[in-house]
Coordinates of N, CA and C in Angstrom, one line a residue:
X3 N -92.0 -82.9 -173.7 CA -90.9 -82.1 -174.0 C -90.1 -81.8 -172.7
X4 N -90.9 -81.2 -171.4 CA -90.1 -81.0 -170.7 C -89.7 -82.5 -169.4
X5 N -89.9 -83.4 -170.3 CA -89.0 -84.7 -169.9 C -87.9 -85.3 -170.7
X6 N -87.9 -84.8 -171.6 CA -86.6 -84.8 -172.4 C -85.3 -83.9 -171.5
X7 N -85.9 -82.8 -171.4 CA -85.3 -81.6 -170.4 C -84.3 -82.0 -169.7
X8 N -85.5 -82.5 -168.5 CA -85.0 -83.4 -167.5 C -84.1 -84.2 -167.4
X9 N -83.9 -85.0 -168.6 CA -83.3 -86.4 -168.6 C -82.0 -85.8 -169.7
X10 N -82.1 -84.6 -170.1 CA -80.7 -84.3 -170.5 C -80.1 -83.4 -169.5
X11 N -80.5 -82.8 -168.5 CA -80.1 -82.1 -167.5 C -79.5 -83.5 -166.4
X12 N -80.2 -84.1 -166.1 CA -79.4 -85.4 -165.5 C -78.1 -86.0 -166.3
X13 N -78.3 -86.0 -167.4 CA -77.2 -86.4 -167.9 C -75.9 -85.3 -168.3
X14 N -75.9 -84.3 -168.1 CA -75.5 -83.4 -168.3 C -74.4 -83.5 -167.0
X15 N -75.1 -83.2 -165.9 CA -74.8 -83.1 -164.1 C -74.2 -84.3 -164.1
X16 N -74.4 -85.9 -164.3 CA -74.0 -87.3 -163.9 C -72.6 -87.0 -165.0
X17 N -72.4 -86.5 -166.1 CA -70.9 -86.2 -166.9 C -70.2 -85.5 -165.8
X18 N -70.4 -84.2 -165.8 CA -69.9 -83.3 -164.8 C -69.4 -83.8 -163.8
X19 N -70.0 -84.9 -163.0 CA -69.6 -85.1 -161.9 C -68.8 -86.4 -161.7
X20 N -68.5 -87.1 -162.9 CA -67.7 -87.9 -163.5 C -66.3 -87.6 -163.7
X21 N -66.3 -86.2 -164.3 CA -65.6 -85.4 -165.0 C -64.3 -84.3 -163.6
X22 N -65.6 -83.6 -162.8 CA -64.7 -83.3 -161.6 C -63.9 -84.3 -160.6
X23 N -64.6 -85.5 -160.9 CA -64.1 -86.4 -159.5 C -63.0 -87.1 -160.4
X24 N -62.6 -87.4 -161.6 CA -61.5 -87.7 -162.8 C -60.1 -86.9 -162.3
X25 N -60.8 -85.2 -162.5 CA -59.5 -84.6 -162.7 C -59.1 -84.3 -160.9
X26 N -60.1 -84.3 -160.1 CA -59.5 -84.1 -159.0 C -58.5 -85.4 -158.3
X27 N -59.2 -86.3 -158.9 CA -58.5 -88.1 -158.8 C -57.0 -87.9 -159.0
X28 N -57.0 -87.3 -160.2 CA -55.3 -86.8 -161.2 C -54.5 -85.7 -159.8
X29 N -55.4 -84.9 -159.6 CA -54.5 -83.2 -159.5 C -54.8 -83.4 -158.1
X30 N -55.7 -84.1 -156.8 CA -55.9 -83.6 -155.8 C -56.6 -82.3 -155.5
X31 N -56.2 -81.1 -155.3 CA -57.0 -80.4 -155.2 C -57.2 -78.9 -156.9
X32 N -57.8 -78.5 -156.3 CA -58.0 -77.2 -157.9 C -58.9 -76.1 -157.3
X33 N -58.8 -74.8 -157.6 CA -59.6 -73.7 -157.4 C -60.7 -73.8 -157.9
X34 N -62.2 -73.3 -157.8 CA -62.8 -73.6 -158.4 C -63.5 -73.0 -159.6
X35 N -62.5 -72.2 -159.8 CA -62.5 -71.6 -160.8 C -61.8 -72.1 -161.9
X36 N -60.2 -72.7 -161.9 CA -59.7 -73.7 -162.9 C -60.7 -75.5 -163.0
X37 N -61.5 -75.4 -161.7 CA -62.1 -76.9 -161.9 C -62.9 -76.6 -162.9
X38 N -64.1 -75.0 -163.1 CA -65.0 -75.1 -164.0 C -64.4 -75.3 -165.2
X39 N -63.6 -74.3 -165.7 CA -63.0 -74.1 -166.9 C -62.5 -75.7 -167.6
X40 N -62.0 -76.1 -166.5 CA -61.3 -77.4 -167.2 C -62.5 -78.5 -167.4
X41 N -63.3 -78.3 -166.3 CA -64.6 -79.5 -166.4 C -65.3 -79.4 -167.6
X42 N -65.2 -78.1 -168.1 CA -65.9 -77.8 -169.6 C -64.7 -78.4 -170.5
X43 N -63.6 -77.6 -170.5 CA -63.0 -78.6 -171.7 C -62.5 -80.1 -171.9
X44 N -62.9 -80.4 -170.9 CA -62.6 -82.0 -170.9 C -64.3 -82.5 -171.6
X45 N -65.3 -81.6 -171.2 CA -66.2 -82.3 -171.8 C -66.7 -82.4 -172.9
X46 N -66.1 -81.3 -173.3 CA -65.9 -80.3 -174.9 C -65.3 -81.6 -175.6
X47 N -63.7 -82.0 -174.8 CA -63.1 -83.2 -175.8 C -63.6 -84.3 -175.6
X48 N -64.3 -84.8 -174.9 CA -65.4 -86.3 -174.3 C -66.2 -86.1 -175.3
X49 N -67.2 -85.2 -176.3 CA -68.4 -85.1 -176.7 C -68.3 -85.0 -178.1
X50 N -67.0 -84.3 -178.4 CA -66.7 -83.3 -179.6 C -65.4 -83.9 -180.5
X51 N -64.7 -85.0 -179.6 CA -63.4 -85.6 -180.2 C -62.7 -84.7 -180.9
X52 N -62.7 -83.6 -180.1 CA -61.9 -82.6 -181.0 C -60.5 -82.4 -179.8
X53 N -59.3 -82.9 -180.8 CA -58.0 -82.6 -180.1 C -57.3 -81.5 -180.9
X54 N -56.9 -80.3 -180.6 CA -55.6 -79.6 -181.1 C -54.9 -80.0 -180.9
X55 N -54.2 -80.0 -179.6 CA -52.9 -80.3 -179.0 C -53.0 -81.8 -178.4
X56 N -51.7 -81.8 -178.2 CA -51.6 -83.4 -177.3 C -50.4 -83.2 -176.3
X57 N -49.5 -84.6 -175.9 CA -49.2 -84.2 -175.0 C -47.7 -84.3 -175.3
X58 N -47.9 -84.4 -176.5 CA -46.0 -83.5 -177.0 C -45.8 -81.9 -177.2
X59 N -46.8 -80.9 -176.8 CA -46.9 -79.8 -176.6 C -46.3 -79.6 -175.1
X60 N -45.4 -78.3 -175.1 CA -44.9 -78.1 -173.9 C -44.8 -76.6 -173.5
X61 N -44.9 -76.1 -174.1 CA -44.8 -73.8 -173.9 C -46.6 -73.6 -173.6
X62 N -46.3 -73.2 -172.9 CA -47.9 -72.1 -172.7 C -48.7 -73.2 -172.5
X63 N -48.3 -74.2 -172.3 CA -49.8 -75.1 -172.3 C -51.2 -74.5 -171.6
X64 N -51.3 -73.7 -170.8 CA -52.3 -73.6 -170.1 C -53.1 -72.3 -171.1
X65 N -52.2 -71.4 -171.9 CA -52.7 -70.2 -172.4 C -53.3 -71.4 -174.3
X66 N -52.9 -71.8 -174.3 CA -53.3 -73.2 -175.8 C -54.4 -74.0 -175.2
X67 N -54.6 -74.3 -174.3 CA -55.9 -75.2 -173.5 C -56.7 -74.5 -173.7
X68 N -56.8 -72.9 -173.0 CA -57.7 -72.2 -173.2 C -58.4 -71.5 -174.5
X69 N -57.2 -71.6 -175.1 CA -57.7 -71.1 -176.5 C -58.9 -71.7 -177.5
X70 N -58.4 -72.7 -176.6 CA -60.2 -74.3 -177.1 C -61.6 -73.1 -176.9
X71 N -61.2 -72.7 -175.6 CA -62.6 -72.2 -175.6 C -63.3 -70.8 -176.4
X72 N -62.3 -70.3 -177.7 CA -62.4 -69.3 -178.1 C -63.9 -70.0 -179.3
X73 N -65.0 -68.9 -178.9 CA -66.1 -68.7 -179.8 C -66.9 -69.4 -179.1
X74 N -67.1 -69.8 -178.0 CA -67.9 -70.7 -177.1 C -68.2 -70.0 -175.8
X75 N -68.5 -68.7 -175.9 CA -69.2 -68.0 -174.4 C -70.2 -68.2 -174.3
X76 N -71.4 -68.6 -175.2 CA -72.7 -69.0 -174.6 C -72.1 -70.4 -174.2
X77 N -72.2 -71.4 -174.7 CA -72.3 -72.8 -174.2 C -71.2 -73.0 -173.1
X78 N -69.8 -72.0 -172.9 CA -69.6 -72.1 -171.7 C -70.6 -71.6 -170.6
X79 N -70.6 -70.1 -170.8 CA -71.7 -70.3 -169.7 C -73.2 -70.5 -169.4
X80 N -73.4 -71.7 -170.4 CA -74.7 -72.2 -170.1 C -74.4 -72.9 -169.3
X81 N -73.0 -73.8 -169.6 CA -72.4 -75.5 -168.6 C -72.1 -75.0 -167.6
X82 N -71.9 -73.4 -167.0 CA -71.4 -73.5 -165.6 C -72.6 -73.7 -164.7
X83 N -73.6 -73.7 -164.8 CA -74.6 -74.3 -163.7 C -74.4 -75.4 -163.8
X84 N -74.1 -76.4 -164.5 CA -74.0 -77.4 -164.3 C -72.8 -78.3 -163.8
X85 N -72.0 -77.5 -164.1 CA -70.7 -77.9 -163.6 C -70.4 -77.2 -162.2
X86 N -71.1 -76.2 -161.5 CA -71.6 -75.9 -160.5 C -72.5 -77.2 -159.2
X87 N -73.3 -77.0 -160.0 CA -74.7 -78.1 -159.5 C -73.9 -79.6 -159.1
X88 N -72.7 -79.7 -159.9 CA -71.9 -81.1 -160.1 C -71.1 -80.7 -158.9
X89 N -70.4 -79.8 -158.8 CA -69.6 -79.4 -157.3 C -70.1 -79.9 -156.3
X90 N -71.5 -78.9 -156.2 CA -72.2 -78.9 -155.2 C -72.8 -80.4 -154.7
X91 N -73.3 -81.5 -155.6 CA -73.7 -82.4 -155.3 C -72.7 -83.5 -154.5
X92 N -71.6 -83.2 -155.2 CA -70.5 -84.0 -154.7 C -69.9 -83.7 -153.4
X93 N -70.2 -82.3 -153.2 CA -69.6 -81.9 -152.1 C -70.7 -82.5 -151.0
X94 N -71.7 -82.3 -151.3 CA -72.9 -82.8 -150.1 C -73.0 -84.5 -150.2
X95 N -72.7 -84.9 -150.9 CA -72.5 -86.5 -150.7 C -70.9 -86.8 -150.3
X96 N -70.2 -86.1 -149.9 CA -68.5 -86.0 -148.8 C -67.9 -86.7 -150.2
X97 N -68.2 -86.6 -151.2 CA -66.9 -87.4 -152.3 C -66.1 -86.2 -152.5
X98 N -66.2 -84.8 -152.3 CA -65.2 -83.8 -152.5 C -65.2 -82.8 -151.4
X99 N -64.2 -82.4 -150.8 CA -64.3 -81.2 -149.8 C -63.6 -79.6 -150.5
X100 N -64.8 -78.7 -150.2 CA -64.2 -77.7 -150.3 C -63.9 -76.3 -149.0
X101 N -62.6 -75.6 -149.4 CA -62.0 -74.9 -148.2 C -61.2 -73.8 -149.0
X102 N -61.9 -72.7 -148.7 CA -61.0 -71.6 -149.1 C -61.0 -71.4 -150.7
X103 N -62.2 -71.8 -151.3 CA -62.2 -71.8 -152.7 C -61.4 -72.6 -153.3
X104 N -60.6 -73.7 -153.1 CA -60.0 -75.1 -153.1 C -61.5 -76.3 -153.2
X105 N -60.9 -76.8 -153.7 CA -62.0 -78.0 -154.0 C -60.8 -78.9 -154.0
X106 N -61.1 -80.6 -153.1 CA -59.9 -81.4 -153.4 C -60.9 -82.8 -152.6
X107 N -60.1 -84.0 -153.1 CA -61.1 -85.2 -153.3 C -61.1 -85.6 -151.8
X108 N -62.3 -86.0 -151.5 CA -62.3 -86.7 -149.8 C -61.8 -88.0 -149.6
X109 N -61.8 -89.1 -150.3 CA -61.3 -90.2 -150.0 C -60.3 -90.7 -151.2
X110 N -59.6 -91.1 -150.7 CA -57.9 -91.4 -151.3 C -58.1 -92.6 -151.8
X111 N -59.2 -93.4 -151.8 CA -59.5 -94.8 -152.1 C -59.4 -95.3 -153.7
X112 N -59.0 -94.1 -154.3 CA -58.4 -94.2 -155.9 C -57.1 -93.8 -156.2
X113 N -56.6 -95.1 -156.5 CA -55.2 -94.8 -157.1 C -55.1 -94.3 -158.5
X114 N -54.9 -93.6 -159.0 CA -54.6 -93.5 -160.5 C -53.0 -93.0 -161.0
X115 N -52.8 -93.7 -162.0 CA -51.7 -93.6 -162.3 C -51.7 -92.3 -163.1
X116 N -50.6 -91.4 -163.5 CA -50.8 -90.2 -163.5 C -51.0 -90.6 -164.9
X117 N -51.3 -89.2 -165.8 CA -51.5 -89.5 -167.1 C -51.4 -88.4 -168.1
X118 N -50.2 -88.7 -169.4 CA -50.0 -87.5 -170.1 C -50.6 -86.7 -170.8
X119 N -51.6 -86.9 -170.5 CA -52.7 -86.0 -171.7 C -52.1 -84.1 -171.6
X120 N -52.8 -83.9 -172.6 CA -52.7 -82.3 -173.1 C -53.1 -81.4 -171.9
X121 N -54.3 -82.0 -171.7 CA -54.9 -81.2 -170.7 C -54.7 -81.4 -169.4
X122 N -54.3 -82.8 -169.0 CA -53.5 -82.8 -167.6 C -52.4 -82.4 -167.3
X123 N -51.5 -82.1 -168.3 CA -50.2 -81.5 -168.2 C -50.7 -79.7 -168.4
X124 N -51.6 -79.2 -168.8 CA -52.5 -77.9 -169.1 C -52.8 -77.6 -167.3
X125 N -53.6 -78.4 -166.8 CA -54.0 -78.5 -165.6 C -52.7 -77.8 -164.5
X126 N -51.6 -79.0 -164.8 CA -51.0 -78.9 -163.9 C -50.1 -77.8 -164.0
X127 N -50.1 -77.4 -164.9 CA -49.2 -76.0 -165.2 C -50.0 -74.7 -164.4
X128 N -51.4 -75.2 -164.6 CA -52.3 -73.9 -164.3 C -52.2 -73.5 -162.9
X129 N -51.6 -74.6 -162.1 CA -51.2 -74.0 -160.8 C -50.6 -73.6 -160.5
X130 N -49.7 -72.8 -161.3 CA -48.4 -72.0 -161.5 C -49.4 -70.5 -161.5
X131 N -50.6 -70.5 -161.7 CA -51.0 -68.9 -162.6 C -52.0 -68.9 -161.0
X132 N -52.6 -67.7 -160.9 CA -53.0 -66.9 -160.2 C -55.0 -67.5 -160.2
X133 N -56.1 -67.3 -159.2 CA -57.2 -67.3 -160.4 C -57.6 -65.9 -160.6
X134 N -57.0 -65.5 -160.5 CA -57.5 -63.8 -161.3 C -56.5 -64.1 -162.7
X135 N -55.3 -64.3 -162.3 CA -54.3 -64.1 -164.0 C -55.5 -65.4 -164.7
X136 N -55.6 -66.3 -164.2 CA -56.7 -67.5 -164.9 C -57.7 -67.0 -165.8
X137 N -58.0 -66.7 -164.8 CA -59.6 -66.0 -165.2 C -59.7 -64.8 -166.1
X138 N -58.4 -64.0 -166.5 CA -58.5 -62.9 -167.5 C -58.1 -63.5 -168.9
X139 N -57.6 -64.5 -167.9 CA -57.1 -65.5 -169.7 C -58.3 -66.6 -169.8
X140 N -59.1 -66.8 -169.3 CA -60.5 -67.3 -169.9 C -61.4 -66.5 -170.8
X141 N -61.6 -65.0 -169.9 CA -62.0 -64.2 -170.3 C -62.1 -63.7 -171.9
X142 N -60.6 -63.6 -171.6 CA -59.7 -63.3 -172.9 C -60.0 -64.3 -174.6
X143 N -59.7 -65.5 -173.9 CA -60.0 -66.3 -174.6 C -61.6 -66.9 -175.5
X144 N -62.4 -66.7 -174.5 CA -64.1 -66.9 -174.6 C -64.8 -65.6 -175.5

Protein backbone atom coordinates (compact mmCIF):
# COMPACT_ATOMS: atom_id res chain seq x y z
CA UNK A 1 0.00 0.00 0.00
CA UNK A 2 2.40 2.40 0.91
CA UNK A 3 4.24 1.84 -2.47
CA UNK A 4 1.45 2.60 -4.42
CA UNK A 5 1.81 6.01 -2.28
CA UNK A 6 5.03 6.49 -3.31
CA UNK A 7 4.69 5.94 -6.95
CA UNK A 8 1.59 8.27 -7.08
CA UNK A 9 3.43 10.96 -5.14
CA UNK A 10 6.27 10.73 -7.85
CA UNK A 11 3.95 11.00 -10.31
CA UNK A 12 2.16 13.58 -9.00
CA UNK A 13 5.61 15.95 -8.42
CA UNK A 14 7.13 14.66 -12.21
CA UNK A 15 3.32 16.38 -13.61
CA UNK A 16 3.96 19.45 -11.53
CA UNK A 17 7.21 19.93 -12.68
CA UNK A 18 6.26 19.46 -16.28
CA UNK A 19 3.57 21.67 -15.74
CA UNK A 20 5.67 24.72 -13.97
CA UNK A 21 8.50 24.55 -16.49
CA UNK A 22 5.43 24.60 -19.59
CA UNK A 23 3.89 27.80 -18.23
CA UNK A 24 7.13 29.48 -17.16
CA UNK A 25 8.46 28.38 -20.92
CA UNK A 26 5.10 30.55 -22.13
CA UNK A 27 5.20 33.56 -19.48
CA UNK A 28 8.98 33.73 -18.36
CA UNK A 29 8.66 34.69 -14.97
CA UNK A 30 5.29 34.43 -12.41
CA UNK A 31 4.77 35.03 -8.59
CA UNK A 32 4.63 32.18 -6.86
CA UNK A 33 1.62 32.45 -5.86
CA UNK A 34 -0.13 32.77 -9.50
CA UNK A 35 2.46 29.74 -10.42
CA UNK A 36 0.59 27.52 -7.69
CA UNK A 37 -2.84 28.48 -8.57
CA UNK A 38 -2.32 28.05 -12.19
CA UNK A 39 -0.03 24.77 -11.86
CA UNK A 40 -3.29 23.34 -10.29
CA UNK A 41 -5.56 24.41 -13.02
CA UNK A 42 -3.67 23.36 -15.76
CA UNK A 43 -3.63 20.04 -14.11
CA UNK A 44 -7.18 19.99 -13.22
CA UNK A 45 -7.59 20.50 -17.33
CA UNK A 46 -4.62 17.77 -18.19
CA UNK A 47 -6.51 15.07 -15.92
CA UNK A 48 -10.13 16.12 -15.96
CA UNK A 49 -10.60 17.37 -19.82
CA UNK A 50 -12.75 19.73 -18.40
CA UNK A 51 -12.85 23.05 -20.50
CA UNK A 52 -15.40 26.01 -19.72
CA UNK A 53 -13.88 28.59 -21.45
CA UNK A 54 -11.48 28.76 -24.37
CA UNK A 55 -9.65 31.26 -26.00
CA UNK A 56 -12.45 33.22 -27.67
CA UNK A 57 -13.28 34.53 -24.13
CA UNK A 58 -11.91 37.95 -23.44
CA UNK A 59 -13.42 40.10 -20.09
CA UNK A 60 -12.22 38.94 -16.74
CA UNK A 61 -10.36 36.16 -17.92
CA UNK A 62 -8.40 35.77 -14.93
CA UNK A 63 -11.59 36.27 -12.42
CA UNK A 64 -13.42 32.95 -15.03
CA UNK A 65 -10.09 30.88 -14.75
CA UNK A 66 -10.40 31.01 -11.24
CA UNK A 67 -13.79 30.25 -10.92
CA UNK A 68 -12.64 26.54 -12.10
CA UNK A 69 -11.54 26.28 -8.86
CA UNK A 70 -14.88 26.85 -7.01
CA UNK A 71 -15.78 23.58 -4.69
CA UNK A 72 -12.23 22.27 -4.78
CA UNK A 73 -10.44 23.64 -1.43
CA UNK A 74 -9.48 20.30 -0.28
CA UNK A 75 -7.79 18.98 -3.44
CA UNK A 76 -6.47 22.41 -3.99
CA UNK A 77 -4.79 22.38 -0.97
CA UNK A 78 -3.78 18.91 -0.85
CA UNK A 79 -1.74 19.68 -4.56
CA UNK A 80 0.02 22.70 -3.06
CA UNK A 81 2.74 20.54 -1.49
CA UNK A 82 3.25 19.25 -4.41
CA UNK A 83 3.25 21.93 -6.58
CA UNK A 84 5.57 23.41 -3.94
CA UNK A 85 7.91 20.24 -3.70
CA UNK A 86 7.91 20.73 -7.83
CA UNK A 87 9.26 24.47 -7.31
CA UNK A 88 11.54 23.46 -5.03
CA UNK A 89 13.09 20.60 -6.94
CA UNK A 90 13.45 22.57 -10.07
CA UNK A 91 14.90 25.30 -8.38
CA UNK A 92 17.70 23.07 -6.90
CA UNK A 93 18.39 21.41 -10.14
CA UNK A 94 19.07 25.49 -11.72
CA UNK A 95 16.06 24.68 -14.32
CA UNK A 96 14.16 27.67 -12.57
CA UNK A 97 15.42 30.71 -10.56
CA UNK A 98 13.67 32.29 -7.87
CA UNK A 99 14.15 36.20 -6.57
CA UNK A 100 11.81 38.20 -4.67
CA UNK A 101 8.93 35.77 -4.78
CA UNK A 102 9.29 35.73 -8.71
CA UNK A 103 9.97 32.40 -10.09
CA UNK A 104 11.27 32.65 -13.91
CA UNK A 105 13.05 29.93 -16.13
CA UNK A 106 17.00 29.65 -16.02
CA UNK A 107 17.82 28.60 -19.47
CA UNK A 108 16.39 30.20 -22.60
CA UNK A 109 17.28 26.96 -24.54
CA UNK A 110 13.30 26.57 -25.37
CA UNK A 111 11.74 28.38 -27.82
CA UNK A 112 8.03 28.12 -27.79
CA UNK A 113 5.82 29.71 -29.83
CA UNK A 114 3.23 31.52 -27.86
CA UNK A 115 -0.06 29.92 -27.53
CA UNK A 116 -3.90 30.91 -27.35
CA UNK A 117 -5.21 28.91 -24.86
CA UNK A 118 -7.79 30.14 -22.17
CA UNK A 119 -5.60 29.91 -19.57
CA UNK A 120 -2.50 31.45 -21.11
CA UNK A 121 -4.30 34.40 -22.12
CA UNK A 122 -5.87 33.99 -18.11
CA UNK A 123 -2.16 33.86 -17.12
CA UNK A 124 -1.11 36.72 -18.86
CA UNK A 125 -3.77 38.99 -17.77
CA UNK A 126 -3.06 37.94 -14.14
CA UNK A 127 -0.04 40.14 -14.31
CA UNK A 128 -2.06 43.03 -14.42
CA UNK A 129 -3.55 42.02 -10.65
CA UNK A 130 -1.63 42.36 -7.48
CA UNK A 131 -0.74 38.83 -5.34
CA UNK A 132 -2.80 39.90 -2.57
CA UNK A 133 -5.88 41.26 -5.12
CA UNK A 134 -4.91 37.37 -6.67
CA UNK A 135 -4.99 35.68 -3.82
CA UNK A 136 -8.48 37.19 -2.39
CA UNK A 137 -9.84 36.14 -5.63
CA UNK A 138 -8.61 32.53 -5.14
CA UNK A 139 -9.80 32.68 -1.89
CA UNK A 140 -12.93 33.93 -2.91
CA UNK A 141 -13.36 31.56 -5.46
CA UNK A 142 -12.19 28.04 -3.56
Amino acid sequence: MKKNHYELEIILLSTYCDIVLDILEEHKNLSVIKLITFSYLLKKKKFMKSNIYNASNKNDLVLKCLSQLTGLFDDYCENIKYIISAIHLLIENRKILEHSGEVMISEENHIVAEQKSFINLAIKESKNYSDIQFLKEVVRNV
